[in-house]
Short mmCIF file of C-alpha atoms in Angstrom, two decimals:
data_model
loop_
_atom_site.label_atom_id
_atom_site.label_comp_id
_atom_site.label_asym_id
_atom_site.label_seq_id
_atom_site.Cartn_x
_atom_site.Cartn_y
_atom_site.Cartn_z
CA MET A 634 31.22 -20.99 8.12
CA ALA A 635 28.17 -19.92 10.10
CA ALA A 636 26.08 -17.02 8.87
CA PRO A 637 25.32 -13.94 10.98
CA GLN A 638 22.72 -14.54 13.65
CA PRO A 639 19.48 -12.53 13.74
CA LEU A 640 19.89 -8.95 14.89
CA ALA A 641 17.76 -9.75 17.95
CA ARG A 642 20.57 -11.86 19.34
CA GLU A 643 23.03 -9.00 18.97
CA ARG A 644 20.78 -6.18 20.14
CA ARG A 645 17.75 -6.34 22.34
CA TYR A 646 14.85 -4.18 21.18
CA THR A 647 11.86 -3.20 23.23
CA MET A 648 8.46 -3.18 21.55
CA ALA A 649 8.52 0.61 21.53
CA ASP A 650 11.79 0.58 19.57
CA LYS A 651 10.42 -1.49 16.71
CA ALA A 652 8.78 -0.14 13.61
CA THR A 653 5.53 -1.85 12.60
CA ILE A 654 5.16 -4.05 9.54
CA VAL A 655 1.78 -5.36 8.37
CA LEU A 656 1.83 -8.63 6.40
CA PHE A 657 -1.24 -9.64 4.38
CA SER A 658 -2.06 -13.31 3.76
CA HIS A 659 -4.48 -14.02 0.92
CA VAL A 660 -5.83 -17.22 2.58
CA SER A 661 -6.22 -18.81 5.99
CA ASN A 662 -7.43 -22.39 5.67
CA THR A 663 -9.28 -23.80 8.64
CA ARG A 664 -7.79 -27.33 8.90
CA SER A 665 -4.58 -27.29 6.88
CA ILE A 666 -1.94 -24.87 5.70
CA THR A 667 -0.71 -24.21 2.15
CA GLY A 668 2.83 -23.59 0.98
CA ALA A 669 2.15 -19.87 0.59
CA GLU A 670 0.83 -19.67 4.17
CA LYS A 671 3.87 -21.56 5.48
CA LEU A 672 6.18 -19.15 3.67
CA LEU A 673 4.48 -16.05 5.06
CA LEU A 674 4.37 -17.46 8.60
CA PHE A 675 8.07 -18.34 8.46
CA PHE A 676 8.84 -14.89 7.03
CA SER A 677 6.86 -13.22 9.85
CA ARG A 678 8.66 -15.24 12.53
CA GLU A 679 12.07 -14.37 11.12
CA LEU A 680 11.15 -10.66 10.84
CA SER A 681 9.90 -10.46 14.43
CA PRO A 682 13.34 -9.70 15.96
CA TYR A 683 13.57 -6.64 13.71
CA PHE A 684 9.99 -5.34 13.53
CA ASN A 685 6.66 -5.41 15.31
CA CYS A 686 4.73 -7.70 12.93
CA ILE A 687 0.96 -7.74 12.43
CA LEU A 688 -0.40 -10.60 10.30
CA VAL A 689 -3.68 -9.86 8.50
CA ALA A 690 -5.76 -12.86 7.37
CA PRO A 691 -9.28 -13.21 5.92
CA GLN A 692 -10.51 -15.56 8.66
CA GLU A 693 -9.47 -17.72 11.58
CA GLY A 694 -7.54 -20.81 10.53
CA LYS A 695 -4.44 -22.88 11.12
CA LEU A 696 -2.26 -19.97 9.99
CA THR A 697 -3.70 -17.52 12.53
CA ARG A 698 -3.55 -20.07 15.36
CA LEU A 699 0.10 -20.82 14.67
CA ALA A 700 0.92 -17.11 14.34
CA ARG A 701 -0.57 -16.32 17.75
CA GLY A 702 1.37 -19.26 19.21
CA TYR A 703 4.57 -17.62 17.96
CA GLY A 704 3.60 -14.30 19.55
CA ILE A 705 2.60 -12.55 16.31
CA GLN A 706 -0.34 -10.14 16.47
CA VAL A 707 -3.25 -11.14 14.20
CA GLN A 708 -5.92 -8.98 12.55
CA LEU A 709 -8.89 -10.40 10.61
CA LEU A 710 -10.01 -8.48 7.51
CA SER A 711 -12.06 -9.83 4.62
CA ILE A 712 -10.35 -8.60 1.44
CA PRO A 713 -11.37 -9.69 -2.10
CA LEU A 714 -8.68 -11.42 -4.16
CA VAL A 715 -7.93 -10.32 -7.72
CA TYR A 716 -7.39 -13.64 -9.51
CA GLY A 717 -6.94 -11.81 -12.79
CA MET A 718 -3.47 -10.77 -11.56
CA TYR A 719 -2.43 -14.42 -11.90
CA THR A 720 -4.23 -15.04 -15.21
CA PRO A 721 -4.27 -11.56 -16.82
CA TYR A 722 -7.00 -10.48 -19.26
CA ALA A 723 -7.98 -7.32 -21.14
CA GLY A 724 -10.53 -6.08 -18.58
CA LEU A 725 -8.22 -6.37 -15.56
CA PRO A 726 -7.63 -2.60 -15.00
CA ALA A 727 -11.39 -1.88 -15.17
CA ASP A 728 -12.15 -4.66 -12.70
CA ILE A 729 -9.45 -3.34 -10.37
CA ARG A 730 -11.20 0.04 -10.30
CA LYS A 731 -14.47 -1.69 -9.31
CA PHE A 732 -12.69 -3.49 -6.48
CA GLN A 733 -11.42 -0.11 -5.24
CA GLU A 734 -15.02 1.09 -4.91
CA SER A 735 -16.02 -1.85 -2.70
CA ARG A 736 -16.87 -1.60 0.99
CA GLU A 737 -14.02 -3.99 1.88
CA TYR A 738 -11.46 -1.80 0.15
CA ILE A 739 -12.73 1.34 1.93
CA GLU A 740 -12.60 -0.45 5.31
CA LEU A 741 -9.09 -1.73 4.54
CA THR A 742 -7.89 1.77 3.66
CA GLY A 743 -9.38 3.18 6.86
CA TRP A 744 -7.73 0.50 8.99
CA LEU A 745 -4.32 1.11 7.39
CA ALA A 746 -4.70 4.86 7.86
CA ALA A 747 -5.35 4.28 11.59
CA VAL A 748 -2.47 1.81 12.12
CA ARG A 749 -0.07 3.71 9.84
CA PRO A 750 2.62 1.00 9.62
CA SER A 751 6.14 1.70 8.40
CA ILE A 752 5.83 -0.99 5.68
CA VAL A 753 3.06 -3.13 4.16
CA ILE A 754 3.90 -6.55 2.75
CA SER A 755 1.38 -8.11 0.37
CA SER A 756 1.80 -11.85 -0.24
CA THR A 757 1.10 -13.38 -3.69
CA CYS A 758 0.16 -11.50 -6.86
CA VAL A 759 -3.61 -12.00 -6.36
CA HIS A 760 -3.57 -10.01 -3.09
CA ALA A 761 -3.49 -6.68 -4.89
CA LEU A 762 -5.86 -4.51 -2.83
CA PRO A 763 -3.64 -4.18 0.30
CA ALA A 764 -0.77 -2.93 -1.86
CA MET A 765 -3.00 -0.43 -3.65
CA ALA A 766 -4.59 0.83 -0.42
CA ALA A 767 -1.19 1.31 1.22
CA LYS A 768 0.20 3.06 -1.83
CA SER A 769 -2.74 5.48 -1.88
CA LEU A 770 -1.86 6.44 1.71
CA GLY A 771 1.85 6.90 0.98
CA ILE A 772 2.84 3.80 2.98
CA PRO A 773 5.83 1.90 1.52
CA VAL A 774 4.84 -1.42 -0.10
CA VAL A 775 6.88 -4.60 -0.48
CA TRP A 776 5.05 -7.02 -2.79
CA LYS A 777 6.00 -10.66 -2.20
CA ILE A 778 5.63 -12.82 -5.33
CA SER A 779 5.72 -16.60 -4.78
CA GLU A 780 4.08 -17.84 -7.99
CA THR A 781 4.64 -17.54 -11.73
CA ILE A 782 2.16 -15.19 -13.42
CA THR A 783 0.57 -16.79 -16.47
CA ASP A 784 2.42 -15.79 -19.61
CA ASN A 785 0.02 -14.39 -22.22
CA GLU A 786 -0.52 -11.18 -24.18
CA TYR A 787 -1.97 -9.44 -21.11
CA THR A 788 0.84 -10.33 -18.69
CA PRO A 789 2.24 -6.75 -18.95
CA LEU A 790 -1.00 -5.50 -17.32
CA SER A 791 -0.29 -7.48 -14.15
CA VAL A 792 3.38 -6.56 -14.22
CA GLU A 793 2.57 -2.85 -14.55
CA LEU A 794 0.04 -2.97 -11.70
CA ILE A 795 2.59 -4.62 -9.40
CA HIS A 796 5.31 -2.19 -10.47
CA ASN A 797 3.11 0.91 -9.95
CA ASN A 798 1.89 -0.20 -6.54
CA SER A 799 5.14 -1.33 -4.92
CA ASP A 800 8.37 0.16 -3.68
CA GLU A 801 10.13 -3.20 -3.69
CA ILE A 802 9.34 -6.68 -5.02
CA LEU A 803 10.43 -9.85 -3.24
CA ALA A 804 10.56 -12.84 -5.61
CA ILE A 805 10.81 -16.39 -4.34
CA SER A 806 12.98 -17.53 -7.27
CA HIS A 807 14.42 -16.65 -10.67
CA THR A 808 11.31 -18.23 -12.18
CA ALA A 809 8.92 -15.99 -10.21
CA ALA A 810 10.92 -12.89 -11.18
CA ALA A 811 11.16 -13.76 -14.88
CA CYS A 812 7.90 -11.99 -15.84
CA PHE A 813 9.35 -8.58 -14.90
CA PRO A 814 11.38 -6.62 -17.48
CA GLU A 815 15.09 -6.32 -16.86
CA ASP A 816 14.94 -2.69 -15.73
CA ILE A 817 12.36 -3.56 -13.03
CA ARG A 818 14.35 -6.61 -11.92
CA GLU A 819 17.49 -4.52 -11.54
CA GLY A 820 15.74 -1.58 -9.86
CA LYS A 821 13.39 -3.15 -7.33
CA VAL A 822 13.34 -6.98 -7.38
CA THR A 823 15.15 -8.89 -4.62
CA GLN A 824 15.20 -12.68 -4.48
CA LEU A 825 14.41 -14.26 -1.12
CA PRO A 826 14.04 -18.05 -1.46
CA PRO A 827 12.35 -19.85 1.44
CA SER A 828 13.94 -22.00 4.12
CA TRP A 829 12.96 -23.98 7.19
CA ASN A 830 13.22 -23.67 10.95
CA ASP A 831 15.55 -26.20 12.55
CA THR A 832 13.41 -26.38 15.69
CA ASP A 833 10.53 -27.76 13.58
CA MET A 834 12.66 -30.48 11.96
CA MET A 835 12.80 -32.80 15.00
CA PHE A 836 16.30 -34.07 14.05
CA GLU A 837 16.81 -36.21 17.15
CA ALA A 838 13.54 -38.09 16.54
CA TRP A 839 14.00 -39.00 12.86
CA SER A 840 14.73 -42.67 13.45
CA LYS A 841 11.85 -43.00 15.92
CA LEU A 842 9.44 -41.13 13.64
CA ARG A 843 10.35 -43.35 10.71
CA GLY A 844 9.70 -46.55 12.63
CA GLU A 845 6.43 -45.36 14.15
CA ARG A 846 5.01 -43.95 10.91
CA ARG A 847 5.92 -46.99 8.83
CA GLY A 848 4.39 -49.17 11.53
CA GLU A 849 1.12 -47.21 11.29
CA LEU A 850 1.19 -47.60 7.49
CA LYS A 851 2.02 -51.32 7.81
CA VAL A 852 5.16 -50.91 5.72
CA ALA A 853 7.95 -53.36 6.57
CA PRO A 854 11.50 -52.06 7.17
CA ASP A 855 12.74 -53.68 3.94
CA GLN A 856 9.89 -52.37 1.76
CA PRO A 857 10.67 -49.16 -0.18
CA LEU A 858 8.16 -46.34 0.29
CA VAL A 859 7.66 -43.75 -2.48
CA GLY A 860 5.96 -40.54 -1.37
CA TYR A 861 3.80 -37.79 -2.87
CA VAL A 862 2.98 -34.61 -0.90
CA SER A 863 0.71 -31.65 -1.73
CA SER A 864 -1.24 -29.33 0.57
CA PHE A 865 -4.28 -29.43 -1.74
CA ILE A 866 -4.46 -32.06 -4.47
CA ASN A 867 -5.76 -30.96 -7.86
CA LYS A 868 -5.00 -31.77 -11.49
CA GLU A 869 -2.07 -29.34 -11.70
CA LYS A 870 -0.23 -31.19 -8.91
CA GLY A 871 -0.03 -34.37 -10.99
CA LEU A 872 -1.39 -37.07 -8.66
CA GLU A 873 -2.74 -39.02 -11.66
CA HIS A 874 0.78 -39.03 -13.14
CA PHE A 875 2.09 -40.38 -9.83
CA VAL A 876 -0.44 -43.23 -9.96
CA LYS A 877 0.47 -44.09 -13.57
CA MET A 878 4.15 -43.98 -12.64
CA ALA A 879 3.46 -46.42 -9.78
CA VAL A 880 1.90 -48.87 -12.23
CA LEU A 881 5.15 -48.90 -14.25
CA VAL A 882 7.39 -49.07 -11.16
CA HIS A 883 5.35 -51.98 -9.77
CA GLU A 884 6.43 -54.13 -12.72
CA GLN A 885 10.09 -54.00 -11.58
CA HIS A 886 9.61 -53.46 -7.84
CA PRO A 887 6.43 -55.24 -6.71
CA ALA A 888 7.38 -54.81 -3.04
CA ALA A 889 7.31 -51.00 -3.26
CA ARG A 890 4.64 -49.09 -1.40
CA TYR A 891 3.22 -45.61 -2.13
CA MET A 892 1.99 -42.89 0.22
CA VAL A 893 -0.16 -39.93 -0.88
CA VAL A 894 -0.27 -36.98 1.56
CA GLY A 895 -2.67 -34.08 1.03
CA SER A 896 -6.27 -32.90 1.18
CA PRO A 897 -8.49 -33.11 -1.92
CA GLY A 898 -8.58 -29.70 -3.60
CA ASP A 899 -10.58 -31.06 -6.52
CA LYS A 900 -12.70 -33.86 -5.05
CA ASN A 901 -13.73 -35.36 -8.40
CA TYR A 902 -10.14 -35.50 -9.59
CA TYR A 903 -8.98 -37.02 -6.30
CA GLU A 904 -11.65 -39.74 -6.45
CA ARG A 905 -10.72 -40.49 -10.06
CA CYS A 906 -7.14 -41.13 -8.98
CA VAL A 907 -8.31 -43.44 -6.17
CA ARG A 908 -10.45 -45.39 -8.68
CA LYS A 909 -7.45 -45.69 -10.99
CA VAL A 910 -5.47 -47.31 -8.16
CA LYS A 911 -8.28 -49.84 -7.61
CA LEU A 912 -8.59 -50.63 -11.31
CA GLU A 913 -4.85 -51.35 -11.50
CA GLY A 914 -5.07 -53.69 -8.51
CA LEU A 915 -2.73 -51.59 -6.39
CA THR A 916 -5.07 -50.77 -3.50
CA SER A 917 -2.98 -52.76 -1.00
CA ARG A 918 0.14 -50.90 -2.16
CA PHE A 919 -1.25 -47.37 -1.76
CA LYS A 920 -1.87 -45.37 1.40
CA PHE A 921 -4.01 -42.22 1.00
CA VAL A 922 -3.47 -40.46 4.34
CA GLY A 923 -5.14 -37.08 3.62
CA TYR A 924 -3.91 -34.08 5.59
CA GLU A 925 -0.79 -34.93 7.60
CA GLU A 926 -0.53 -33.15 10.95
CA CYS A 927 3.10 -34.21 11.45
CA LEU A 928 4.94 -33.72 8.16
CA PRO A 929 8.35 -34.68 9.64
CA ALA A 930 6.99 -38.16 10.34
CA ALA A 931 5.70 -38.48 6.77
CA TYR A 932 9.01 -37.41 5.19
CA CYS A 933 11.04 -39.63 7.54
CA ALA A 934 8.94 -42.66 6.55
CA MET A 935 9.71 -42.21 2.81
CA ASP A 936 12.64 -43.51 0.81
CA VAL A 937 12.00 -41.46 -2.34
CA LEU A 938 9.90 -38.31 -2.90
CA VAL A 939 8.25 -37.66 -6.29
CA VAL A 940 7.03 -34.17 -7.31
CA PRO A 941 5.13 -34.51 -10.64
CA SER A 942 3.85 -30.92 -10.81
CA LEU A 943 2.38 -29.93 -14.18
CA ILE A 944 2.50 -26.16 -13.65
CA ARG A 945 5.47 -23.79 -13.61
CA GLU A 946 6.04 -23.77 -9.87
CA GLY A 947 7.21 -20.50 -8.40
CA PHE A 948 9.57 -22.51 -6.24
CA GLY A 949 8.52 -25.99 -5.05
CA MET A 950 8.37 -26.16 -1.26
CA THR A 951 7.67 -29.91 -1.31
CA ALA A 952 11.01 -30.60 -3.01
CA LEU A 953 12.82 -28.30 -0.56
CA GLU A 954 11.22 -30.08 2.40
CA GLY A 955 12.14 -33.47 0.97
CA TYR A 956 15.79 -32.45 0.67
CA ALA A 957 15.72 -30.93 4.16
CA PHE A 958 14.86 -34.44 5.43
CA GLY A 959 17.62 -36.00 3.34
CA LYS A 960 15.40 -37.71 0.76
CA PRO A 961 16.24 -38.10 -2.94
CA VAL A 962 13.73 -36.18 -5.07
CA VAL A 963 12.49 -37.03 -8.58
CA ALA A 964 10.53 -34.21 -10.22
CA TYR A 965 9.16 -32.78 -13.41
CA ASP A 966 11.18 -29.94 -14.88
CA SER A 967 8.54 -27.35 -13.93
CA GLY A 968 9.55 -23.78 -13.07
CA GLY A 969 11.33 -23.37 -9.76
CA LEU A 970 11.75 -27.14 -9.29
CA GLN A 971 14.59 -26.93 -11.79
CA GLU A 972 16.39 -24.38 -9.60
CA ILE A 973 16.07 -26.55 -6.49
CA LEU A 974 17.24 -29.83 -8.04
CA HIS A 975 20.20 -28.17 -9.75
CA ALA A 976 21.20 -26.52 -6.45
CA ALA A 977 21.06 -30.00 -4.88
CA GLY A 978 23.30 -31.39 -7.62
CA CYS A 979 20.49 -33.69 -8.77
CA GLY A 980 19.72 -32.35 -12.23
CA GLU A 981 19.73 -35.90 -13.62
CA LEU A 982 16.60 -36.64 -11.55
CA LEU A 983 14.62 -33.96 -13.42
CA VAL A 984 12.45 -35.20 -16.28
CA GLU A 985 10.40 -33.42 -18.90
CA ALA A 986 6.94 -32.52 -17.63
CA ALA A 987 4.27 -35.15 -18.41
CA ASN A 988 6.87 -37.80 -19.32
CA ILE A 989 5.55 -40.55 -17.05
CA GLY A 990 7.88 -43.21 -18.48
CA ALA A 991 10.98 -41.16 -17.65
CA LEU A 992 9.58 -40.46 -14.16
CA ALA A 993 9.19 -44.21 -13.53
CA GLU A 994 12.68 -44.89 -14.91
CA ARG A 995 14.32 -42.47 -12.41
CA VAL A 996 12.40 -43.98 -9.50
CA ASN A 997 13.31 -47.53 -10.58
CA THR A 998 17.00 -46.54 -10.66
CA LEU A 999 16.83 -45.27 -7.07
CA LEU A 1000 14.86 -48.27 -5.77
CA ALA A 1001 17.33 -50.68 -7.39
CA ALA A 1002 20.20 -49.20 -5.32
CA PRO A 1003 18.89 -48.17 -1.85
CA ALA A 1004 22.36 -47.32 -0.50
CA MET A 1005 23.05 -45.05 -3.48
CA ALA A 1006 19.63 -43.39 -3.07
CA ALA A 1007 20.30 -42.70 0.62
CA ALA A 1008 23.72 -41.25 -0.23
CA ILE A 1009 22.17 -38.99 -2.90
CA GLY A 1010 19.65 -37.71 -0.37
CA SER A 1011 22.30 -37.09 2.29
CA LEU A 1012 24.65 -35.22 -0.05
CA ALA A 1013 21.77 -33.21 -1.53
CA ARG A 1014 20.77 -32.11 1.96
CA GLU A 1015 24.24 -30.66 2.60
CA ARG A 1016 24.17 -28.73 -0.67
CA ILE A 1017 20.63 -27.48 -0.15
CA GLU A 1018 21.40 -26.34 3.39
CA ALA A 1019 24.32 -24.27 2.09
CA VAL A 1020 22.08 -22.48 -0.43
CA TYR A 1021 18.63 -22.46 1.21
CA GLY A 1022 19.24 -23.37 4.86
CA PRO A 1023 18.30 -21.21 7.87
CA ALA A 1024 21.75 -19.57 8.11
CA ALA A 1025 21.70 -18.54 4.44
CA TYR A 1026 18.13 -17.25 4.79
CA ARG A 1027 18.92 -15.15 7.85
CA ALA A 1028 21.97 -13.65 6.19
CA ARG A 1029 19.74 -12.46 3.32
CA LEU A 1030 17.06 -11.26 5.72
CA TYR A 1031 19.62 -9.34 7.77
CA GLY A 1032 20.48 -7.24 4.72
CA LEU A 1033 16.81 -6.64 3.94
CA ALA A 1034 15.98 -5.60 7.49
CA GLU A 1035 18.90 -3.15 7.67
CA ARG A 1036 17.90 -1.63 4.34
CA TRP A 1037 14.24 -1.30 5.29
CA LEU A 1038 15.10 0.30 8.63
CA LEU A 1039 17.22 2.92 6.89
CA ARG A 1040 14.95 3.48 3.91
CA TYR A 1041 11.45 3.37 5.39
CA CYS A 1042 11.83 3.99 9.14
CA VAL A 1043 12.89 7.26 10.80
CA LEU A 1044 16.05 5.82 12.36
CA PRO A 1045 17.27 2.32 13.18
CA PRO A 1046 16.10 1.27 16.70
CA GLN A 1047 18.58 1.91 19.49
CA ALA A 1048 19.83 -0.95 21.65
CA SER A 1049 17.92 -1.22 24.93
CA GLY A 1050 19.52 -3.14 27.79
CA GLY A 1051 21.56 -6.30 27.52
CA GLU A 1052 25.28 -6.81 27.73
CA GLU A 1053 27.71 -4.92 25.59
CA ASP A 1054 28.57 -6.68 22.32
CA PRO A 1055 32.06 -8.28 22.18
CA PRO A 1056 34.68 -6.64 19.94
CA ALA A 1057 34.38 -7.44 16.26
CA ASP A 1058 37.57 -9.52 16.27
CA GLU A 1059 36.75 -11.53 19.37
CA ALA A 1060 33.80 -13.81 20.07
CA PRO A 1061 32.63 -14.87 23.58
CA GLY A 1062 35.11 -17.25 25.14
CA GLY A 1063 38.03 -15.85 23.17
CA SER A 1064 37.35 -17.93 20.05
CA PRO A 1065 37.26 -16.41 16.57
CA PRO A 1066 33.86 -15.20 15.40
CA ALA A 1067 31.80 -17.57 13.25
CA ALA A 1068 31.27 -14.95 10.55
CA ALA A 1069 31.69 -11.25 10.08
CA GLU A 1070 28.64 -9.06 10.27
CA PRO A 1071 27.39 -8.13 6.80
CA PRO A 1072 28.27 -4.58 5.76
CA ARG A 1073 25.59 -2.07 6.57
CA ALA A 1074 23.73 -0.44 3.75
CA ARG A 1075 24.57 3.20 3.19
CA PRO A 1076 21.89 5.55 4.54
CA SER A 1077 19.50 6.85 1.92
CA ARG A 1078 19.14 10.58 1.26
CA ARG A 1079 15.78 10.56 2.97
CA ALA A 1080 17.28 9.02 6.13
CA ALA A 1081 20.05 11.63 6.09
CA ARG A 1082 17.56 14.49 5.81
CA LEU A 1083 15.54 13.12 8.73
CA ARG A 1084 18.69 12.85 10.83
CA ARG A 1085 19.65 16.45 10.09
CA ALA A 1086 16.14 17.55 11.05
CA LYS A 1087 16.46 15.80 14.40
CA LEU A 1088 19.80 17.47 14.98
CA ARG A 1089 18.20 20.85 14.37
CA ARG A 1090 15.49 20.07 16.88
CA GLY A 1091 18.20 19.36 19.40
CA LYS A 1092 17.22 15.83 20.35
CA LEU A 1093 20.61 14.31 19.68
CA ARG A 1094 22.38 17.29 21.30
CA ARG A 1095 20.41 16.86 24.53
CA ALA A 1096 21.16 13.13 24.49
CA LYS A 1097 24.89 13.91 24.33
CA THR A 1098 24.55 16.39 27.22
CA ARG A 1099 22.89 13.70 29.35
CA ALA A 1100 25.63 11.22 28.43
CA ARG A 1101 28.36 13.68 29.48
CA ALA A 1102 26.63 14.32 32.76
CA THR A 1103 26.50 10.56 33.42
CA ARG A 1104 30.21 10.13 32.70
CA ARG A 1105 31.24 13.11 34.95
CA PRO A 1106 29.29 12.78 38.23
CA GLY A 1107 31.12 15.73 39.82
CA ARG A 1108 29.71 18.19 37.30
CA LYS A 1109 26.22 16.75 37.14
CA LYS A 1110 24.47 19.44 39.20
CA ARG A 1111 26.27 22.27 37.45
CA ALA A 1112 25.56 20.87 33.99
CA ALA A 1113 21.91 20.35 34.87
CA GLY A 1114 21.64 23.88 36.26
CA SER A 1115 23.33 25.30 33.19
CA ALA A 1116 20.93 23.44 30.96
CA ARG A 1117 17.98 24.80 32.94
CA ARG A 1118 19.29 28.36 32.71
CA LYS A 1119 19.79 27.99 28.97
CA ALA A 1120 16.35 26.46 28.57
CA GLY A 1121 14.64 29.30 30.52
CA SER A 1122 13.85 32.31 28.38
CA GLY A 1123 13.79 34.81 31.35
CA GLY A 1124 17.05 33.88 33.09
CA LYS A 1125 18.93 37.10 32.20
CA HIS A 1126 16.04 39.31 33.30
CA ARG A 1127 15.82 37.56 36.68
CA ARG A 1128 19.56 37.95 37.32
CA ALA A 1129 19.41 41.68 36.39
CA GLY A 1130 16.52 42.18 38.85
CA HIS A 1131 18.48 40.54 41.67
CA ALA A 1132 21.44 42.87 41.02
CA ARG A 1133 19.23 46.00 41.10
CA ARG A 1134 17.70 44.95 44.42
CA ARG A 1135 21.14 44.34 45.98
CA ARG A 1136 22.38 47.80 44.88
CA ALA A 1137 19.26 49.48 46.28
CA LYS A 1138 19.77 47.69 49.60
CA ARG A 1139 23.38 48.87 49.85
CA ARG A 1140 22.32 52.49 49.15
CA ARG A 1141 19.70 52.37 51.92
CA LYS A 1142 22.28 51.10 54.41
CA ALA A 1143 24.75 53.81 53.39
CA ALA A 1144 22.08 56.51 53.93
#
């Protein structure tokens, strides 16, 4: 069953109708794009039918170029990041106060005061200053958490700062939300896992992309290719574990090839992994391709994807992307990766973090039965699409947008132009609708008060008068004249003056 389509396809909004949302990205890399940047860009694109979105980034980069290409307004502001929110320590509140005295924070506050958006969305826990500046101005804040805050004795400091400076919290997964106490989770945390855009998947070209990319890598059609993908490669992403796993897999499958996609985040660590490959005599089996401009081609070329992350991932976009391309995924049981693989029905391909032997064993099992591996990937894609696919994402976003419009904006935008929507029980062409529209959230008390205030001011009453005049052309002039007489404060006095003059004229004639 298809999920509800974006509101923009049901109602057409003009730019003037839309409330403004400002979304803050903590980074904007010049040549590549991280998982967090991808998530925020996708989120901005999907919100655009509902709101006028402004994306704020620290500098020009791939993120800002892509955003402009999608028609999203971009603003550049240099804002310090508070890394202590991710790894809390005793002096975090004092350091926060120093950040609030900085020139960048004052400029940020001034800019927000001038724009005065309906909502501010701050992405990642380390991007704390936009949330605090917005809160100081009384602007509603939605804090988007896509990572797991380090668990130590000072974690409550970060949690309290996020709680005190947000109206709502969007968590990418159960894992990312776990640091918040139960009362906060129930009161203000909403889970919004990521998804993908079907137009970026290049479905029709998968076979062609696979052949071309494997040809460039000099990988024969019958040679299995095991892949590793990370935006920025550092120790926490487990490339060294991938190399050691390859050494073990090579003993049983000497024909296997290995592709490493990603830019060096830690150059020394990256070079150490390359040296390890040379020392093991596997240089001809490995392809280090660096940053990949066309990720669909890289995923299509693979037969198995391995995600050996050593940190508690907030989600695990690499695993999600692998499943979206129908690839079987073997991963360490690290944070949100567990949620993804269980949703795909592939819990048996999870292994304990740092267990390289078990990692190699799972990969060997898949390489020994290519048909079974392909079937696992295909079935996992169907399950993942049902839980995390674009339709599921838009259904969740629909509910969020409706709630935000009612809670934080004066009134939901009115439809402007376009054809009238078909009846609820009939879709275009007479066929049954794909899915019922989700129930609307009940208006908040604040929205009800604002509506009553508008009624008192007469705006809605005048709108109804105009509508009646349009439906009854014969009474249009009279209704308009009546409205003018009611609107004029001196109408009665003018009519009384006319009557006195007529009586005086009759008396003069009679004389």
